[in-house]
Amino acid sequence: QVQLVESGGGVVQPGRSLRLSCAASGFTFSNSAMHWVRQAPGKGLEWVAVISYDGTNKYYADSVKGRFTFSRDNIKNTLYLQMNSLRREDTAVYYCVREGGSYFTRLDYWGQGTLVTVSS
Amino acid sequence: QSALTQPASVSGSPGQSITISCTGTSSDVGGYNYVSWYQQHSDTAPKLIIYDVTNRPSGVSNRFSGSKSGNTASLTISGLQAEDEADYYCASKTSSTTLGVFGTGTRVTVL
């Protein structure tokens, strides 16, 4: 069965960096575009970024553009989200999500999420 | 890209039907047949329940149905059950560089 397992969350000071990982299994990882979606405490879902199946195309929300970098390793079946210049408003649970169709048509499998807290 | 607009809360009694609206623009909901809906129970990850406006993934109850008219999409839950109490989010592909947008979310309460 499809499994997405995020890791790397934690408490980090404003302005510092953090890298999230997402280990995928149970499907042909190299065939699927993948997303990061976040949810601030008590708030709604916010799309963060998407990466194409081969890593050549990446799109970002305006709120993270220039600070976050999305990458993937199709040998290790792993996604990475490098988050730099973190702000308090980046505090959220970050979900790794599989795209089951074309971009943003069907987010069909979600990880359990990893909590990032930006605080001094 | 602004979030799609949903009512903050909707409630109903067991067995009743409820409908959640999701209003966007011609650049998102109105421009594509790519509206999806997600159910999120407390402290769990969201789950896809509707995609491409009307389609249900395998294993999702047929009590959930989706539709769209113009710039507004809707999710209907028929035969409301206690287990349906959750937050519901719509999402749509968009023509903007962000590719997609979520709705503001709706809390469903079963009375």
mmCIF file of C-alpha atoms in Angstrom:
data_model
loop_
_atom_site.group_PDB
_atom_site.id
_atom_site.type_symbol
_atom_site.label_atom_id
_atom_site.label_comp_id
_atom_site.label_asym_id
_atom_site.label_seq_id
_atom_site.Cartn_x
_atom_site.Cartn_y
_atom_site.Cartn_z
ATOM 1 C CA GLN A 1 0.000 0.000 0.000
ATOM 2 C CA VAL A 2 1.063 3.583 -0.553
ATOM 3 C CA GLN A 3 3.045 5.030 2.337
ATOM 4 C CA LEU A 4 4.441 8.520 2.741
ATOM 5 C CA VAL A 5 6.498 9.164 5.859
ATOM 6 C CA GLU A 6 7.698 12.672 6.642
ATOM 7 C CA SER A 7 10.573 13.491 8.963
ATOM 8 C CA GLY A 8 12.808 16.386 9.902
ATOM 9 C CA GLY A 9 10.376 18.630 11.697
ATOM 10 C CA GLY A 10 11.195 20.355 14.959
ATOM 11 C CA VAL A 11 11.707 23.681 16.656
ATOM 12 C CA VAL A 12 13.880 26.219 14.848
ATOM 13 C CA GLN A 13 14.652 29.887 15.413
ATOM 14 C CA PRO A 14 13.462 32.542 12.973
ATOM 15 C CA GLY A 15 15.914 33.062 10.134
ATOM 16 C CA ARG A 16 17.384 29.569 10.429
ATOM 17 C CA SER A 17 17.027 26.597 8.089
ATOM 18 C CA LEU A 18 15.471 23.155 8.235
ATOM 19 C CA ARG A 19 15.213 20.279 5.784
ATOM 20 C CA LEU A 20 12.211 18.002 5.647
ATOM 21 C CA SER A 21 12.259 14.553 4.075
ATOM 22 C CA CYS A 22 9.497 12.277 2.843
ATOM 23 C CA ALA A 23 10.121 8.575 2.231
ATOM 24 C CA ALA A 24 7.728 7.032 -0.282
ATOM 25 C CA SER A 25 6.836 3.383 -0.836
ATOM 26 C CA GLY A 26 4.107 1.182 -2.287
ATOM 27 C CA PHE A 27 3.939 2.836 -5.714
ATOM 28 C CA THR A 28 6.171 3.772 -8.637
ATOM 29 C CA PHE A 29 7.590 6.933 -7.137
ATOM 30 C CA SER A 30 9.362 8.072 -10.298
ATOM 31 C CA ASN A 31 6.024 8.241 -12.149
ATOM 32 C CA SER A 32 4.307 10.656 -9.760
ATOM 33 C CA ALA A 33 4.377 14.389 -9.222
ATOM 34 C CA MET A 34 4.483 15.208 -5.519
ATOM 35 C CA HIS A 35 3.360 18.106 -3.342
ATOM 36 C CA TRP A 36 4.021 19.652 0.041
ATOM 37 C CA VAL A 37 0.925 21.044 1.755
ATOM 38 C CA ARG A 38 1.017 22.711 5.167
ATOM 39 C CA GLN A 39 -1.475 23.501 7.896
ATOM 40 C CA ALA A 40 -0.814 26.091 10.571
ATOM 41 C CA PRO A 41 -2.200 25.253 14.029
ATOM 42 C CA GLY A 42 -5.976 25.600 13.962
ATOM 43 C CA LYS A 43 -5.951 26.844 10.379
ATOM 44 C CA GLY A 44 -6.779 25.527 6.917
ATOM 45 C CA LEU A 45 -4.720 23.792 4.283
ATOM 46 C CA GLU A 46 -2.148 25.767 2.308
ATOM 47 C CA TRP A 47 -0.436 24.407 -0.753
ATOM 48 C CA VAL A 48 3.346 24.921 -0.591
ATOM 49 C CA ALA A 49 4.992 23.405 -3.655
ATOM 50 C CA VAL A 50 4.849 20.731 -6.338
ATOM 51 C CA ILE A 51 7.589 18.862 -8.176
ATOM 52 C CA SER A 52 7.215 16.947 -11.426
ATOM 53 C CA TYR A 53 7.790 13.209 -11.629
ATOM 54 C CA ASP A 54 11.372 13.696 -12.829
ATOM 55 C CA GLY A 55 12.216 16.778 -10.765
ATOM 56 C CA THR A 56 12.632 19.106 -13.719
ATOM 57 C CA ASN A 57 9.602 21.283 -13.009
ATOM 58 C CA LYS A 58 8.863 22.908 -9.672
ATOM 59 C CA TYR A 59 6.247 25.432 -8.646
ATOM 60 C CA TYR A 60 5.965 27.273 -5.334
ATOM 61 C CA ALA A 61 3.413 29.269 -3.396
ATOM 62 C CA ASP A 62 4.226 32.969 -3.340
ATOM 63 C CA SER A 63 4.597 32.777 0.450
ATOM 64 C CA VAL A 64 7.646 30.480 0.180
ATOM 65 C CA LYS A 65 9.097 31.344 -3.223
ATOM 66 C CA GLY A 66 12.796 32.137 -2.983
ATOM 67 C CA ARG A 67 13.111 30.615 0.494
ATOM 68 C CA PHE A 68 12.046 26.973 0.025
ATOM 69 C CA THR A 69 13.523 24.470 -2.427
ATOM 70 C CA PHE A 70 11.801 21.245 -3.371
ATOM 71 C CA SER A 71 13.850 18.310 -4.685
ATOM 72 C CA ARG A 72 13.556 14.571 -5.114
ATOM 73 C CA ASP A 73 15.753 11.495 -5.394
ATOM 74 C CA ASN A 74 14.061 8.881 -7.560
ATOM 75 C CA ILE A 75 16.674 6.284 -6.604
ATOM 76 C CA LYS A 76 16.018 6.649 -2.889
ATOM 77 C CA ASN A 77 12.280 7.298 -3.380
ATOM 78 C CA THR A 78 12.614 10.364 -1.205
ATOM 79 C CA LEU A 79 11.467 13.984 -1.340
ATOM 80 C CA TYR A 80 13.210 16.909 0.284
ATOM 81 C CA LEU A 81 12.030 20.371 1.255
ATOM 82 C CA GLN A 82 14.867 22.726 2.102
ATOM 83 C CA MET A 83 13.428 25.612 4.094
ATOM 84 C CA ASN A 84 15.632 28.682 4.541
ATOM 85 C CA SER A 85 15.039 32.052 6.198
ATOM 86 C CA LEU A 86 12.223 30.583 8.245
ATOM 87 C CA ARG A 87 9.552 32.901 9.638
ATOM 88 C CA ARG A 88 7.116 32.461 12.510
ATOM 89 C CA GLU A 89 4.311 32.187 9.960
ATOM 90 C CA ASP A 90 5.952 29.049 8.546
ATOM 91 C CA THR A 91 4.940 27.214 11.725
ATOM 92 C CA ALA A 92 2.721 24.352 10.561
ATOM 93 C CA VAL A 93 2.301 20.650 10.040
ATOM 94 C CA TYR A 94 3.867 19.831 6.682
ATOM 95 C CA TYR A 95 2.294 17.042 4.661
ATOM 96 C CA CYS A 96 3.902 15.163 1.802
ATOM 97 C CA VAL A 97 1.219 14.359 -0.793
ATOM 98 C CA ARG A 98 1.068 12.297 -3.956
ATOM 99 C CA GLU A 99 -0.509 13.744 -7.102
ATOM 100 C CA GLY A 100 -2.775 11.076 -8.596
ATOM 101 C CA GLY A 101 -3.577 12.982 -11.777
ATOM 102 C CA SER A 102 -2.107 16.024 -13.511
ATOM 103 C CA TYR A 103 -0.977 18.985 -11.435
ATOM 104 C CA PHE A 104 -3.397 19.728 -8.596
ATOM 105 C CA THR A 105 -6.237 17.543 -9.803
ATOM 106 C CA ARG A 106 -6.112 14.657 -7.378
ATOM 107 C CA LEU A 107 -4.053 14.692 -4.170
ATOM 108 C CA ASP A 108 -4.773 11.078 -3.424
ATOM 109 C CA TYR A 109 -2.332 9.986 -0.691
ATOM 110 C CA TRP A 110 -1.138 12.040 2.269
ATOM 111 C CA GLY A 111 1.569 11.393 4.816
ATOM 112 C CA GLN A 112 0.914 11.790 8.527
ATOM 113 C CA GLY A 113 2.700 15.133 8.592
ATOM 114 C CA THR A 114 5.659 16.591 10.453
ATOM 115 C CA LEU A 115 5.403 19.646 12.703
ATOM 116 C CA VAL A 116 7.681 22.614 12.132
ATOM 117 C CA THR A 117 7.702 25.258 14.857
ATOM 118 C CA VAL A 118 9.521 28.524 14.199
ATOM 119 C CA SER A 119 10.109 30.241 17.492
ATOM 120 C CA SER A 120 12.831 32.007 19.396
ATOM 121 C CA GLN B 1 -4.175 33.582 -5.467
ATOM 122 C CA SER B 2 -6.949 33.859 -2.885
ATOM 123 C CA ALA B 3 -8.411 30.828 -1.175
ATOM 124 C CA LEU B 4 -11.719 29.494 -2.437
ATOM 125 C CA THR B 5 -14.647 30.537 -0.246
ATOM 126 C CA GLN B 6 -16.470 27.960 1.876
ATOM 127 C CA PRO B 7 -18.933 28.412 4.735
ATOM 128 C CA ALA B 8 -17.194 28.157 8.090
ATOM 129 C CA SER B 9 -19.634 25.610 9.427
ATOM 130 C CA VAL B 10 -22.544 23.430 8.398
ATOM 131 C CA SER B 11 -24.575 21.185 10.654
ATOM 132 C CA GLY B 12 -27.259 18.559 10.287
ATOM 133 C CA SER B 13 -29.001 15.751 12.093
ATOM 134 C CA PRO B 14 -28.260 12.081 11.470
ATOM 135 C CA GLY B 15 -29.916 10.903 8.283
ATOM 136 C CA GLN B 16 -30.252 14.368 6.814
ATOM 137 C CA SER B 17 -28.440 15.701 3.748
ATOM 138 C CA ILE B 18 -26.173 18.715 3.828
ATOM 139 C CA THR B 19 -24.397 20.660 1.098
ATOM 140 C CA ILE B 20 -21.127 22.570 1.328
ATOM 141 C CA SER B 21 -20.408 25.246 -1.256
ATOM 142 C CA CYS B 22 -17.029 26.244 -2.653
ATOM 143 C CA THR B 23 -16.924 29.523 -4.564
ATOM 144 C CA GLY B 24 -14.070 30.614 -6.767
ATOM 145 C CA THR B 25 -13.629 32.440 -10.037
ATOM 146 C CA SER B 26 -13.426 31.734 -13.736
ATOM 147 C CA SER B 27 -9.664 31.284 -13.239
ATOM 148 C CA ASP B 28 -10.108 28.267 -11.006
ATOM 149 C CA VAL B 29 -13.422 26.526 -10.204
ATOM 150 C CA GLY B 30 -15.220 27.948 -13.230
ATOM 151 C CA GLY B 31 -12.388 27.339 -15.637
ATOM 152 C CA TYR B 32 -11.595 23.688 -14.976
ATOM 153 C CA ASN B 33 -13.389 20.452 -14.169
ATOM 154 C CA TYR B 34 -10.690 19.759 -11.598
ATOM 155 C CA VAL B 35 -12.380 20.390 -8.280
ATOM 156 C CA SER B 36 -11.498 17.973 -5.495
ATOM 157 C CA TRP B 37 -12.728 17.586 -1.921
ATOM 158 C CA TYR B 38 -10.889 16.432 1.193
ATOM 159 C CA GLN B 39 -12.159 15.216 4.548
ATOM 160 C CA GLN B 40 -10.041 15.783 7.649
ATOM 161 C CA HIS B 41 -10.905 14.326 11.026
ATOM 162 C CA SER B 42 -9.377 15.904 14.079
ATOM 163 C CA ASP B 43 -5.585 15.435 14.310
ATOM 164 C CA THR B 44 -5.379 13.286 11.186
ATOM 165 C CA ALA B 45 -4.201 13.852 7.632
ATOM 166 C CA PRO B 46 -6.736 14.904 4.990
ATOM 167 C CA LYS B 47 -8.330 12.233 2.815
ATOM 168 C CA LEU B 48 -9.428 12.613 -0.794
ATOM 169 C CA ILE B 49 -13.168 11.981 -1.161
ATOM 170 C CA ILE B 50 -14.057 13.594 -4.518
ATOM 171 C CA TYR B 51 -11.934 14.435 -7.570
ATOM 172 C CA ASP B 52 -12.650 15.842 -11.031
ATOM 173 C CA VAL B 53 -15.811 17.472 -9.600
ATOM 174 C CA THR B 54 -17.901 14.294 -9.363
ATOM 175 C CA ASN B 55 -15.669 11.212 -9.069
ATOM 176 C CA ARG B 56 -15.225 9.178 -5.900
ATOM 177 C CA PRO B 57 -12.029 7.229 -5.212
ATOM 178 C CA SER B 58 -12.420 3.542 -4.551
ATOM 179 C CA GLY B 59 -13.634 2.905 -1.008
ATOM 180 C CA VAL B 60 -15.302 6.279 -0.486
ATOM 181 C CA SER B 61 -18.963 6.042 0.473
ATOM 182 C CA ASN B 62 -21.512 6.884 -2.215
ATOM 183 C CA ARG B 63 -23.150 9.160 0.347
ATOM 184 C CA PHE B 64 -20.610 11.756 -0.807
ATOM 185 C CA SER B 65 -21.295 13.447 -4.131
ATOM 186 C CA GLY B 66 -19.938 16.480 -5.937
ATOM 187 C CA SER B 67 -21.237 18.927 -8.493
ATOM 188 C CA LYS B 68 -20.399 22.269 -10.063
ATOM 189 C CA SER B 69 -22.270 25.193 -11.551
ATOM 190 C CA GLY B 70 -20.348 28.136 -12.911
ATOM 191 C CA ASN B 71 -17.776 29.324 -10.359
ATOM 192 C CA THR B 72 -19.286 27.348 -7.479
ATOM 193 C CA ALA B 73 -18.693 23.704 -6.644
ATOM 194 C CA SER B 74 -20.662 21.756 -4.056
ATOM 195 C CA LEU B 75 -20.207 18.690 -1.891
ATOM 196 C CA THR B 76 -23.338 16.909 -0.707
ATOM 197 C CA ILE B 77 -23.329 14.414 2.132
ATOM 198 C CA SER B 78 -26.509 12.382 2.206
ATOM 199 C CA GLY B 79 -27.682 10.182 5.088
ATOM 200 C CA LEU B 80 -25.471 12.119 7.491
ATOM 201 C CA GLN B 81 -23.690 9.926 10.043
ATOM 202 C CA ALA B 82 -21.748 10.691 13.213
ATOM 203 C CA GLU B 83 -18.514 9.641 11.491
ATOM 204 C CA ASP B 84 -18.992 12.428 8.933
ATOM 205 C CA GLU B 85 -18.211 15.025 11.586
ATOM 206 C CA ALA B 86 -14.976 16.536 10.282
ATOM 207 C CA ASP B 87 -13.470 19.455 8.391
ATOM 208 C CA TYR B 88 -13.967 19.527 4.630
ATOM 209 C CA TYR B 89 -11.806 21.364 2.115
ATOM 210 C CA CYS B 90 -12.330 21.953 -1.575
ATOM 211 C CA ALA B 91 -9.477 22.532 -3.986
ATOM 212 C CA SER B 92 -9.192 23.522 -7.607
ATOM 213 C CA LYS B 93 -6.635 23.714 -10.318
ATOM 214 C CA THR B 94 -5.991 27.336 -11.292
ATOM 215 C CA SER B 95 -4.563 29.253 -14.200
ATOM 216 C CA SER B 96 -2.147 31.059 -11.921
ATOM 217 C CA THR B 97 1.497 30.113 -11.498
ATOM 218 C CA THR B 98 0.645 28.439 -8.199
ATOM 219 C CA LEU B 99 -1.316 25.795 -10.149
ATOM 220 C CA GLY B 100 -3.880 25.172 -7.443
ATOM 221 C CA VAL B 101 -5.715 26.555 -4.442
ATOM 222 C CA PHE B 102 -7.573 25.180 -1.418
ATOM 223 C CA GLY B 103 -10.812 26.377 0.047
ATOM 224 C CA THR B 104 -11.102 28.009 3.458
ATOM 225 C CA GLY B 105 -12.563 24.854 4.993
ATOM 226 C CA THR B 106 -15.936 23.904 6.481
ATOM 227 C CA ARG B 107 -16.530 22.284 9.859
ATOM 228 C CA VAL B 108 -19.389 19.774 9.647
ATOM 229 C CA THR B 109 -21.195 19.045 12.886
ATOM 230 C CA VAL B 110 -23.632 16.179 13.324
ATOM 231 C CA LEU B 111 -26.254 17.264 15.827
#
